[in-house]
């Protein structure tokens, strides 16, 4: 019996315009509440951006944000995994010195940070995903925050090589993972959407196979590995398609909502 649902956002829950059928979801969510099924938004994006998609419900849902580095519920921080400050400084030096064409965002719990000298197009892009965002003169002096992730923008063709290089350079200290379209996240080893969701399932005493999970990119793999009720979106990466037990219709066709509706029709109310 499904007792929790976790959804990635970009390329999964959201359509090609970065939206979803809100009226349809309202109807589905009302039924989920009746059945006491918890709804988890699981994304590499910032919490403050994610909750903006669910006005009026932002306190009700669970948010696994920044690829599992933080968990929020009822507008409170439930859990955080942080980088050591010295490692943050070391990573920033490497990124700035060795990858001149790379754009970087330093993600903290309070806000995200990027350089004032960053590419204007990148700044505009960043503002779409980071609702709490500050520009700084340099990263020589770090802001007063707890740092949980680095978000990089690179040439799409170089993504795989840069991920490999970073994982070799900082072996055991970080994990670099592509989240698609030239985006790379640098996260804490062992901290994933999957590990954060498993933490929630443990607290709720919910078995992994009572989870319904949806994703499309490589940073969703650990989440999809938790359950036999795992769905890759139709246009997912090859690794995700190989990991998930099922394939959902395209995000452009509201595939997540279709599958949830089908599950609810097939199952009896508790």
PDB file of C-alpha atoms in Angstrom:
ATOM      1  CA  UNK A   1       0.000   0.000   0.000  1.00  0.00           C
ATOM      2  CA  UNK A   2       1.394   3.384  -0.971  1.00  0.00           C
ATOM      3  CA  UNK A   3       1.955   5.578   2.084  1.00  0.00           C
ATOM      4  CA  UNK A   4       4.320   8.197   0.636  1.00  0.00           C
ATOM      5  CA  UNK A   5       5.036   9.756  -2.760  1.00  0.00           C
ATOM      6  CA  UNK A   6       8.274  11.484  -3.774  1.00  0.00           C
ATOM      7  CA  UNK A   7       8.609  13.546  -6.931  1.00  0.00           C
ATOM      8  CA  UNK A   8      11.496  15.280  -8.621  1.00  0.00           C
ATOM      9  CA  UNK A   9      10.434  18.616 -10.091  1.00  0.00           C
ATOM     10  CA  UNK A  10      12.230  19.728 -13.292  1.00  0.00           C
ATOM     11  CA  UNK A  11      11.644  17.240 -16.091  1.00  0.00           C
ATOM     12  CA  UNK A  12       9.403  15.136 -13.853  1.00  0.00           C
ATOM     13  CA  UNK A  13       6.535  16.854 -12.014  1.00  0.00           C
ATOM     14  CA  UNK A  14       6.804  20.110 -13.963  1.00  0.00           C
ATOM     15  CA  UNK A  15       5.975  20.304 -17.652  1.00  0.00           C
ATOM     16  CA  UNK A  16       8.095  21.883 -20.394  1.00  0.00           C
ATOM     17  CA  UNK A  17       7.002  25.353 -19.254  1.00  0.00           C
ATOM     18  CA  UNK A  18       7.989  24.754 -15.641  1.00  0.00           C
ATOM     19  CA  UNK A  19       4.358  24.421 -14.534  1.00  0.00           C
ATOM     20  CA  UNK A  20       1.825  21.737 -13.582  1.00  0.00           C
ATOM     21  CA  UNK A  21      -1.932  21.309 -13.706  1.00  0.00           C
ATOM     22  CA  UNK A  22      -2.762  22.888 -10.365  1.00  0.00           C
ATOM     23  CA  UNK A  23      -6.478  22.129 -10.375  1.00  0.00           C
ATOM     24  CA  UNK A  24      -5.799  18.486 -11.170  1.00  0.00           C
ATOM     25  CA  UNK A  25      -3.190  18.268  -8.422  1.00  0.00           C
ATOM     26  CA  UNK A  26      -5.593  19.900  -5.936  1.00  0.00           C
ATOM     27  CA  UNK A  27      -8.048  17.086  -6.543  1.00  0.00           C
ATOM     28  CA  UNK A  28      -5.340  14.424  -6.257  1.00  0.00           C
ATOM     29  CA  UNK A  29      -3.835  15.978  -3.140  1.00  0.00           C
ATOM     30  CA  UNK A  30      -7.211  16.113  -1.383  1.00  0.00           C
ATOM     31  CA  UNK A  31      -7.475  12.361  -1.890  1.00  0.00           C
ATOM     32  CA  UNK A  32      -3.906  11.820  -0.679  1.00  0.00           C
ATOM     33  CA  UNK A  33      -4.733  13.676   2.529  1.00  0.00           C
ATOM     34  CA  UNK A  34      -7.790  11.474   3.076  1.00  0.00           C
ATOM     35  CA  UNK A  35      -5.626   8.392   2.666  1.00  0.00           C
ATOM     36  CA  UNK A  36      -2.869   9.846   4.889  1.00  0.00           C
ATOM     37  CA  UNK A  37      -0.327   9.567   2.063  1.00  0.00           C
ATOM     38  CA  UNK A  38       2.594  11.941   2.560  1.00  0.00           C
ATOM     39  CA  UNK A  39       3.840  14.000  -0.401  1.00  0.00           C
ATOM     40  CA  UNK A  40       7.583  14.704  -0.725  1.00  0.00           C
ATOM     41  CA  UNK A  41       9.037  17.256  -3.128  1.00  0.00           C
ATOM     42  CA  UNK A  42      12.567  15.969  -3.848  1.00  0.00           C
ATOM     43  CA  UNK A  43      14.810  18.236  -5.898  1.00  0.00           C
ATOM     44  CA  UNK A  44      18.288  19.565  -6.387  1.00  0.00           C
ATOM     45  CA  UNK A  45      16.778  23.036  -6.207  1.00  0.00           C
ATOM     46  CA  UNK A  46      16.561  25.456  -3.307  1.00  0.00           C
ATOM     47  CA  UNK A  47      13.813  25.045  -0.717  1.00  0.00           C
ATOM     48  CA  UNK A  48      12.667  28.657  -1.091  1.00  0.00           C
ATOM     49  CA  UNK A  49      12.078  28.095  -4.798  1.00  0.00           C
ATOM     50  CA  UNK A  50      10.356  24.734  -4.355  1.00  0.00           C
ATOM     51  CA  UNK A  51       7.785  25.911  -1.838  1.00  0.00           C
ATOM     52  CA  UNK A  52       6.722  28.725  -4.198  1.00  0.00           C
ATOM     53  CA  UNK A  53       5.096  26.102  -6.433  1.00  0.00           C
ATOM     54  CA  UNK A  54       2.639  25.131  -3.700  1.00  0.00           C
ATOM     55  CA  UNK A  55       1.054  28.296  -2.288  1.00  0.00           C
ATOM     56  CA  UNK A  56      -1.246  27.467   0.582  1.00  0.00           C
ATOM     57  CA  UNK A  57       0.317  24.036   0.955  1.00  0.00           C
ATOM     58  CA  UNK A  58       3.948  25.015   1.415  1.00  0.00           C
ATOM     59  CA  UNK A  59       3.801  24.118   5.123  1.00  0.00           C
ATOM     60  CA  UNK A  60       1.996  20.809   4.574  1.00  0.00           C
ATOM     61  CA  UNK A  61       4.393  19.142   2.170  1.00  0.00           C
ATOM     62  CA  UNK A  62       7.817  17.697   2.909  1.00  0.00           C
ATOM     63  CA  UNK A  63      10.762  19.179   1.001  1.00  0.00           C
ATOM     64  CA  UNK A  64      13.949  17.253   0.332  1.00  0.00           C
ATOM     65  CA  UNK A  65      15.933  20.094  -1.230  1.00  0.00           C
ATOM     66  CA  UNK A  66      19.467  20.626  -2.519  1.00  0.00           C
ATOM     67  CA  UNK A  67      19.728  16.928  -3.454  1.00  0.00           C
ATOM     68  CA  UNK A  68      19.009  15.742   0.065  1.00  0.00           C
ATOM     69  CA  UNK A  69      21.221  18.168   1.977  1.00  0.00           C
ATOM     70  CA  UNK A  70      18.229  19.688   3.766  1.00  0.00           C
ATOM     71  CA  UNK A  71      14.735  18.582   4.757  1.00  0.00           C
ATOM     72  CA  UNK A  72      12.023  21.158   5.482  1.00  0.00           C
ATOM     73  CA  UNK A  73       8.495  20.726   6.809  1.00  0.00           C
ATOM     74  CA  UNK A  74       6.038  23.264   8.226  1.00  0.00           C
ATOM     75  CA  UNK A  75       8.561  25.952   7.191  1.00  0.00           C
ATOM     76  CA  UNK A  76      11.091  24.505   9.639  1.00  0.00           C
ATOM     77  CA  UNK A  77      14.493  22.959   8.936  1.00  0.00           C
ATOM     78  CA  UNK A  78      14.270  19.336  10.052  1.00  0.00           C
ATOM     79  CA  UNK A  79      17.691  18.120   8.926  1.00  0.00           C
ATOM     80  CA  UNK A  80      20.884  19.512   7.417  1.00  0.00           C
ATOM     81  CA  UNK A  81      24.149  18.025   6.121  1.00  0.00           C
ATOM     82  CA  UNK A  82      26.963  20.547   5.799  1.00  0.00           C
ATOM     83  CA  UNK A  83      30.385  20.899   4.222  1.00  0.00           C
ATOM     84  CA  UNK A  84      33.406  21.696   6.382  1.00  0.00           C
ATOM     85  CA  UNK A  85      34.337  25.355   5.825  1.00  0.00           C
ATOM     86  CA  UNK A  86      37.927  24.511   4.904  1.00  0.00           C
ATOM     87  CA  UNK A  87      36.723  22.120   2.222  1.00  0.00           C
ATOM     88  CA  UNK A  88      34.388  24.810   0.869  1.00  0.00           C
ATOM     89  CA  UNK A  89      37.350  27.164   0.506  1.00  0.00           C
ATOM     90  CA  UNK A  90      39.447  24.461  -1.170  1.00  0.00           C
ATOM     91  CA  UNK A  91      36.702  23.620  -3.684  1.00  0.00           C
ATOM     92  CA  UNK A  92      36.113  27.275  -4.552  1.00  0.00           C
ATOM     93  CA  UNK A  93      39.823  27.853  -5.190  1.00  0.00           C
ATOM     94  CA  UNK A  94      39.928  24.851  -7.526  1.00  0.00           C
ATOM     95  CA  UNK A  95      36.812  25.857  -9.429  1.00  0.00           C
ATOM     96  CA  UNK A  96      37.897  29.463  -9.923  1.00  0.00           C
ATOM     97  CA  UNK A  97      41.502  28.645 -10.842  1.00  0.00           C
ATOM     98  CA  UNK A  98      41.021  25.601 -13.072  1.00  0.00           C
ATOM     99  CA  UNK A  99      37.663  26.164 -14.749  1.00  0.00           C
ATOM    100  CA  UNK A 100      37.553  29.727 -16.027  1.00  0.00           C
ATOM    101  CA  UNK A 101      34.420  29.177 -18.162  1.00  0.00           C
ATOM    102  CA  UNK A 102      32.498  27.619 -15.311  1.00  0.00           C
ATOM    103  CA  UNK A 103      29.754  29.475 -13.402  1.00  0.00           C
ATOM    104  CA  UNK A 104      29.298  28.614  -9.725  1.00  0.00           C
ATOM    105  CA  UNK A 105      26.667  29.098  -7.042  1.00  0.00           C
ATOM    106  CA  UNK A 106      27.552  28.403  -3.407  1.00  0.00           C
ATOM    107  CA  UNK A 107      24.424  27.108  -1.680  1.00  0.00           C
ATOM    108  CA  UNK A 108      23.768  27.779   1.980  1.00  0.00           C
ATOM    109  CA  UNK A 109      20.805  27.148   4.248  1.00  0.00           C
ATOM    110  CA  UNK A 110      19.929  30.861   4.481  1.00  0.00           C
ATOM    111  CA  UNK A 111      20.700  31.824   0.894  1.00  0.00           C
ATOM    112  CA  UNK A 112      22.652  30.997  -2.242  1.00  0.00           C
ATOM    113  CA  UNK A 113      25.627  33.117  -3.332  1.00  0.00           C
ATOM    114  CA  UNK A 114      27.221  33.968  -6.652  1.00  0.00           C
ATOM    115  CA  UNK A 115      29.866  36.413  -7.768  1.00  0.00           C
ATOM    116  CA  UNK A 116      28.916  39.915  -8.879  1.00  0.00           C
ATOM    117  CA  UNK A 117      31.248  39.302 -11.844  1.00  0.00           C
ATOM    118  CA  UNK A 118      29.264  36.233 -12.965  1.00  0.00           C
ATOM    119  CA  UNK A 119      27.888  36.064 -16.498  1.00  0.00           C
ATOM    120  CA  UNK A 120      24.678  38.177 -16.744  1.00  0.00           C
ATOM    121  CA  UNK A 121      22.821  35.354 -18.488  1.00  0.00           C
ATOM    122  CA  UNK A 122      23.813  33.005 -15.688  1.00  0.00           C
ATOM    123  CA  UNK A 123      22.585  35.502 -13.093  1.00  0.00           C
ATOM    124  CA  UNK A 124      19.208  35.650 -14.821  1.00  0.00           C
ATOM    125  CA  UNK A 125      19.111  31.852 -14.932  1.00  0.00           C
ATOM    126  CA  UNK A 126      20.082  31.591 -11.252  1.00  0.00           C
ATOM    127  CA  UNK A 127      17.271  33.904 -10.152  1.00  0.00           C
ATOM    128  CA  UNK A 128      14.730  31.464 -11.590  1.00  0.00           C
ATOM    129  CA  UNK A 129      15.947  28.683  -9.290  1.00  0.00           C
ATOM    130  CA  UNK A 130      17.223  30.538  -6.220  1.00  0.00           C
ATOM    131  CA  UNK A 131      14.623  32.732  -4.586  1.00  0.00           C
ATOM    132  CA  UNK A 132      17.095  33.581  -1.825  1.00  0.00           C
ATOM    133  CA  UNK A 133      20.182  34.716  -3.748  1.00  0.00           C
ATOM    134  CA  UNK A 134      22.929  37.193  -2.897  1.00  0.00           C
ATOM    135  CA  UNK A 135      25.762  38.557  -5.014  1.00  0.00           C
ATOM    136  CA  UNK A 136      29.212  38.814  -3.421  1.00  0.00           C
ATOM    137  CA  UNK A 137      32.413  40.556  -4.516  1.00  0.00           C
ATOM    138  CA  UNK A 138      34.474  37.401  -4.036  1.00  0.00           C
ATOM    139  CA  UNK A 139      34.531  34.105  -2.186  1.00  0.00           C
ATOM    140  CA  UNK A 140      37.747  35.001  -0.344  1.00  0.00           C
ATOM    141  CA  UNK A 141      35.641  35.719   2.732  1.00  0.00           C
ATOM    142  CA  UNK A 142      32.714  33.340   3.053  1.00  0.00           C
ATOM    143  CA  UNK A 143      29.243  34.583   4.034  1.00  0.00           C
ATOM    144  CA  UNK A 144      27.851  33.731   7.459  1.00  0.00           C
ATOM    145  CA  UNK A 145      25.956  30.594   6.546  1.00  0.00           C
ATOM    146  CA  UNK A 146      25.969  26.791   6.599  1.00  0.00           C
ATOM    147  CA  UNK A 147      27.092  25.473   3.203  1.00  0.00           C
ATOM    148  CA  UNK A 148      25.377  22.444   1.759  1.00  0.00           C
ATOM    149  CA  UNK A 149      25.963  22.295  -2.006  1.00  0.00           C
ATOM    150  CA  UNK A 150      27.688  23.810  -5.023  1.00  0.00           C
ATOM    151  CA  UNK A 151      25.715  24.289  -8.239  1.00  0.00           C
ATOM    152  CA  UNK A 152      27.761  24.606 -11.428  1.00  0.00           C
ATOM    153  CA  UNK A 153      26.844  25.564 -14.970  1.00  0.00           C
ATOM    154  CA  UNK A 154      29.176  24.189 -17.646  1.00  0.00           C
ATOM    155  CA  UNK A 155      29.201  23.482 -21.354  1.00  0.00           C
ATOM    156  CA  UNK A 156      26.900  20.542 -21.948  1.00  0.00           C
ATOM    157  CA  UNK A 157      29.563  18.663 -23.944  1.00  0.00           C
ATOM    158  CA  UNK A 158      32.052  18.973 -21.053  1.00  0.00           C
ATOM    159  CA  UNK A 159      29.681  17.877 -18.295  1.00  0.00           C
ATOM    160  CA  UNK A 160      30.780  14.239 -18.077  1.00  0.00           C
ATOM    161  CA  UNK A 161      34.487  15.062 -18.075  1.00  0.00           C
ATOM    162  CA  UNK A 162      34.183  17.773 -15.417  1.00  0.00           C
ATOM    163  CA  UNK A 163      32.144  15.453 -13.175  1.00  0.00           C
ATOM    164  CA  UNK A 164      34.840  12.792 -13.536  1.00  0.00           C
ATOM    165  CA  UNK A 165      37.676  15.271 -12.897  1.00  0.00           C
ATOM    166  CA  UNK A 166      36.060  16.712  -9.773  1.00  0.00           C
ATOM    167  CA  UNK A 167      35.326  13.285  -8.342  1.00  0.00           C
ATOM    168  CA  UNK A 168      38.970  12.306  -8.854  1.00  0.00           C
ATOM    169  CA  UNK A 169      40.405  15.553  -7.476  1.00  0.00           C
ATOM    170  CA  UNK A 170      38.260  15.428  -4.337  1.00  0.00           C
ATOM    171  CA  UNK A 171      37.908  11.653  -4.020  1.00  0.00           C
ATOM    172  CA  UNK A 172      36.124  10.771  -0.791  1.00  0.00           C
ATOM    173  CA  UNK A 173      35.453  14.411   0.082  1.00  0.00           C
ATOM    174  CA  UNK A 174      32.719  15.314  -2.390  1.00  0.00           C
ATOM    175  CA  UNK A 175      30.440  13.758  -4.954  1.00  0.00           C
ATOM    176  CA  UNK A 176      29.835  15.536  -8.254  1.00  0.00           C
ATOM    177  CA  UNK A 177      26.676  14.536 -10.121  1.00  0.00           C
ATOM    178  CA  UNK A 178      25.039  15.822 -13.273  1.00  0.00           C
ATOM    179  CA  UNK A 179      21.446  16.976 -12.949  1.00  0.00           C
ATOM    180  CA  UNK A 180      21.096  17.444 -16.703  1.00  0.00           C
ATOM    181  CA  UNK A 181      21.436  20.246 -19.280  1.00  0.00           C
ATOM    182  CA  UNK A 182      24.988  21.272 -18.311  1.00  0.00           C
ATOM    183  CA  UNK A 183      24.202  21.496 -14.594  1.00  0.00           C
ATOM    184  CA  UNK A 184      26.499  19.834 -12.059  1.00  0.00           C
ATOM    185  CA  UNK A 185      25.884  19.597  -8.322  1.00  0.00           C
ATOM    186  CA  UNK A 186      28.705  19.048  -5.847  1.00  0.00           C
ATOM    187  CA  UNK A 187      27.257  17.320  -2.826  1.00  0.00           C
ATOM    188  CA  UNK A 188      28.393  15.587   0.343  1.00  0.00           C
ATOM    189  CA  UNK A 189      29.207  11.883  -0.206  1.00  0.00           C
ATOM    190  CA  UNK A 190      26.388   9.669   0.948  1.00  0.00           C
ATOM    191  CA  UNK A 191      23.929  12.557   0.985  1.00  0.00           C
ATOM    192  CA  UNK A 192      21.340  12.081  -1.741  1.00  0.00           C
ATOM    193  CA  UNK A 193      17.633  12.438  -2.297  1.00  0.00           C
ATOM    194  CA  UNK A 194      17.471   8.733  -1.520  1.00  0.00           C
ATOM    195  CA  UNK A 195      19.259   9.006   1.832  1.00  0.00           C
ATOM    196  CA  UNK A 196      17.062  11.913   2.923  1.00  0.00           C
ATOM    197  CA  UNK A 197      13.853  10.131   1.911  1.00  0.00           C
ATOM    198  CA  UNK A 198      15.013   6.968   3.693  1.00  0.00           C
ATOM    199  CA  UNK A 199      15.480   9.097   6.818  1.00  0.00           C
ATOM    200  CA  UNK A 200      11.872  10.275   6.546  1.00  0.00           C
ATOM    201  CA  UNK A 201      10.579   6.753   5.905  1.00  0.00           C
ATOM    202  CA  UNK A 202      12.406   5.529   9.001  1.00  0.00           C
ATOM    203  CA  UNK A 203      10.850   8.284  11.117  1.00  0.00           C
ATOM    204  CA  UNK A 204       7.392   7.455   9.761  1.00  0.00           C
ATOM    205  CA  UNK A 205       7.974   3.691  10.054  1.00  0.00           C
ATOM    206  CA  UNK A 206       7.084   3.341   6.389  1.00  0.00           C
ATOM    207  CA  UNK A 207       8.582   0.485   4.371  1.00  0.00           C
ATOM    208  CA  UNK A 208      10.508   1.526   1.222  1.00  0.00           C
ATOM    209  CA  UNK A 209       8.116  -0.448  -0.973  1.00  0.00           C
ATOM    210  CA  UNK A 210       5.277   1.716   0.329  1.00  0.00           C
ATOM    211  CA  UNK A 211       6.916   4.633  -1.501  1.00  0.00           C
ATOM    212  CA  UNK A 212       5.930   5.750  -5.002  1.00  0.00           C
ATOM    213  CA  UNK A 213       8.879   7.635  -6.560  1.00  0.00           C
ATOM    214  CA  UNK A 214       9.373   9.589  -9.792  1.00  0.00           C
ATOM    215  CA  UNK A 215      12.528  10.996 -11.418  1.00  0.00           C
ATOM    216  CA  UNK A 216      14.289  11.683 -14.699  1.00  0.00           C
ATOM    217  CA  UNK A 217      17.952  12.578 -14.039  1.00  0.00           C
ATOM    218  CA  UNK A 218      20.962  10.848 -12.524  1.00  0.00           C
ATOM    219  CA  UNK A 219      20.553  12.658  -9.202  1.00  0.00           C
ATOM    220  CA  UNK A 220      17.265  10.739  -8.811  1.00  0.00           C
ATOM    221  CA  UNK A 221      18.831   7.284  -9.000  1.00  0.00           C
ATOM    222  CA  UNK A 222      19.240   6.664  -5.253  1.00  0.00           C
ATOM    223  CA  UNK A 223      15.643   7.735  -4.662  1.00  0.00           C
ATOM    224  CA  UNK A 224      14.381   5.368  -7.354  1.00  0.00           C
ATOM    225  CA  UNK A 225      16.472   2.514  -5.963  1.00  0.00           C
ATOM    226  CA  UNK A 226      14.530   2.642  -2.693  1.00  0.00           C
ATOM    227  CA  UNK A 227      11.325   1.144  -4.008  1.00  0.00           C
ATOM    228  CA  UNK A 228       9.841  -1.273  -6.500  1.00  0.00           C
ATOM    229  CA  UNK A 229       7.272   1.446  -7.227  1.00  0.00           C
ATOM    230  CA  UNK A 230       9.839   3.589  -9.026  1.00  0.00           C
ATOM    231  CA  UNK A 231       9.071   5.464 -12.235  1.00  0.00           C
ATOM    232  CA  UNK A 232      11.430   6.982 -14.760  1.00  0.00           C
ATOM    233  CA  UNK A 233       9.847   9.635 -16.931  1.00  0.00           C
ATOM    234  CA  UNK A 234       9.593   8.781 -20.590  1.00  0.00           C
ATOM    235  CA  UNK A 235      12.430  11.152 -21.544  1.00  0.00           C
ATOM    236  CA  UNK A 236      14.790  10.189 -18.716  1.00  0.00           C
ATOM    237  CA  UNK A 237      18.527   9.601 -18.924  1.00  0.00           C
ATOM    238  CA  UNK A 238      19.573   6.033 -19.872  1.00  0.00           C
ATOM    239  CA  UNK A 239      20.830   5.320 -16.338  1.00  0.00           C
ATOM    240  CA  UNK A 240      17.505   6.362 -14.842  1.00  0.00           C
ATOM    241  CA  UNK A 241      15.555   4.246 -17.312  1.00  0.00           C
ATOM    242  CA  UNK A 242      17.764   1.288 -16.390  1.00  0.00           C
ATOM    243  CA  UNK A 243      17.256   1.912 -12.651  1.00  0.00           C
ATOM    244  CA  UNK A 244      13.517   2.467 -12.397  1.00  0.00           C
ATOM    245  CA  UNK A 245      11.115  -0.475 -12.396  1.00  0.00           C
ATOM    246  CA  UNK A 246       8.541   1.351 -14.516  1.00  0.00           C
ATOM    247  CA  UNK A 247       8.272   4.156 -17.084  1.00  0.00           C
ATOM    248  CA  UNK A 248       5.792   7.009 -16.673  1.00  0.00           C
ATOM    249  CA  UNK A 249       4.379   9.085 -19.517  1.00  0.00           C
ATOM    250  CA  UNK A 250       6.271  12.275 -20.378  1.00  0.00           C
ATOM    251  CA  UNK A 251       6.311  15.195 -17.944  1.00  0.00           C
ATOM    252  CA  UNK A 252       4.789  17.188 -20.829  1.00  0.00           C
ATOM    253  CA  UNK A 253       1.734  14.929 -20.508  1.00  0.00           C
ATOM    254  CA  UNK A 254       1.488  15.195 -16.694  1.00  0.00           C
ATOM    255  CA  UNK A 255       2.878  11.666 -16.396  1.00  0.00           C
ATOM    256  CA  UNK A 256       3.286  11.861 -12.613  1.00  0.00           C
ATOM    257  CA  UNK A 257      -0.335  12.831 -12.089  1.00  0.00           C
ATOM    258  CA  UNK A 258      -1.481  10.098 -14.480  1.00  0.00           C
ATOM    259  CA  UNK A 259       0.358   7.391 -12.550  1.00  0.00           C
ATOM    260  CA  UNK A 260      -0.828   8.626  -9.143  1.00  0.00           C
ATOM    261  CA  UNK A 261      -4.418   8.703 -10.368  1.00  0.00           C
ATOM    262  CA  UNK A 262      -4.073   5.150 -11.692  1.00  0.00           C
ATOM    263  CA  UNK A 263      -2.715   3.921  -8.343  1.00  0.00           C
ATOM    264  CA  UNK A 264      -5.577   5.520  -6.451  1.00  0.00           C
ATOM    265  CA  UNK A 265      -8.175   4.020  -8.779  1.00  0.00           C
ATOM    266  CA  UNK A 266      -6.681   0.536  -8.386  1.00  0.00           C
ATOM    267  CA  UNK A 267      -6.297   0.661  -4.611  1.00  0.00           C
ATOM    268  CA  UNK A 268      -8.992   0.610  -2.006  1.00  0.00           C
ATOM    269  CA  UNK A 269      -9.169   3.236   0.635  1.00  0.00           C
ATOM    270  CA  UNK A 270      -7.771   2.120   3.986  1.00  0.00           C
TER     271      UNK A 270
END
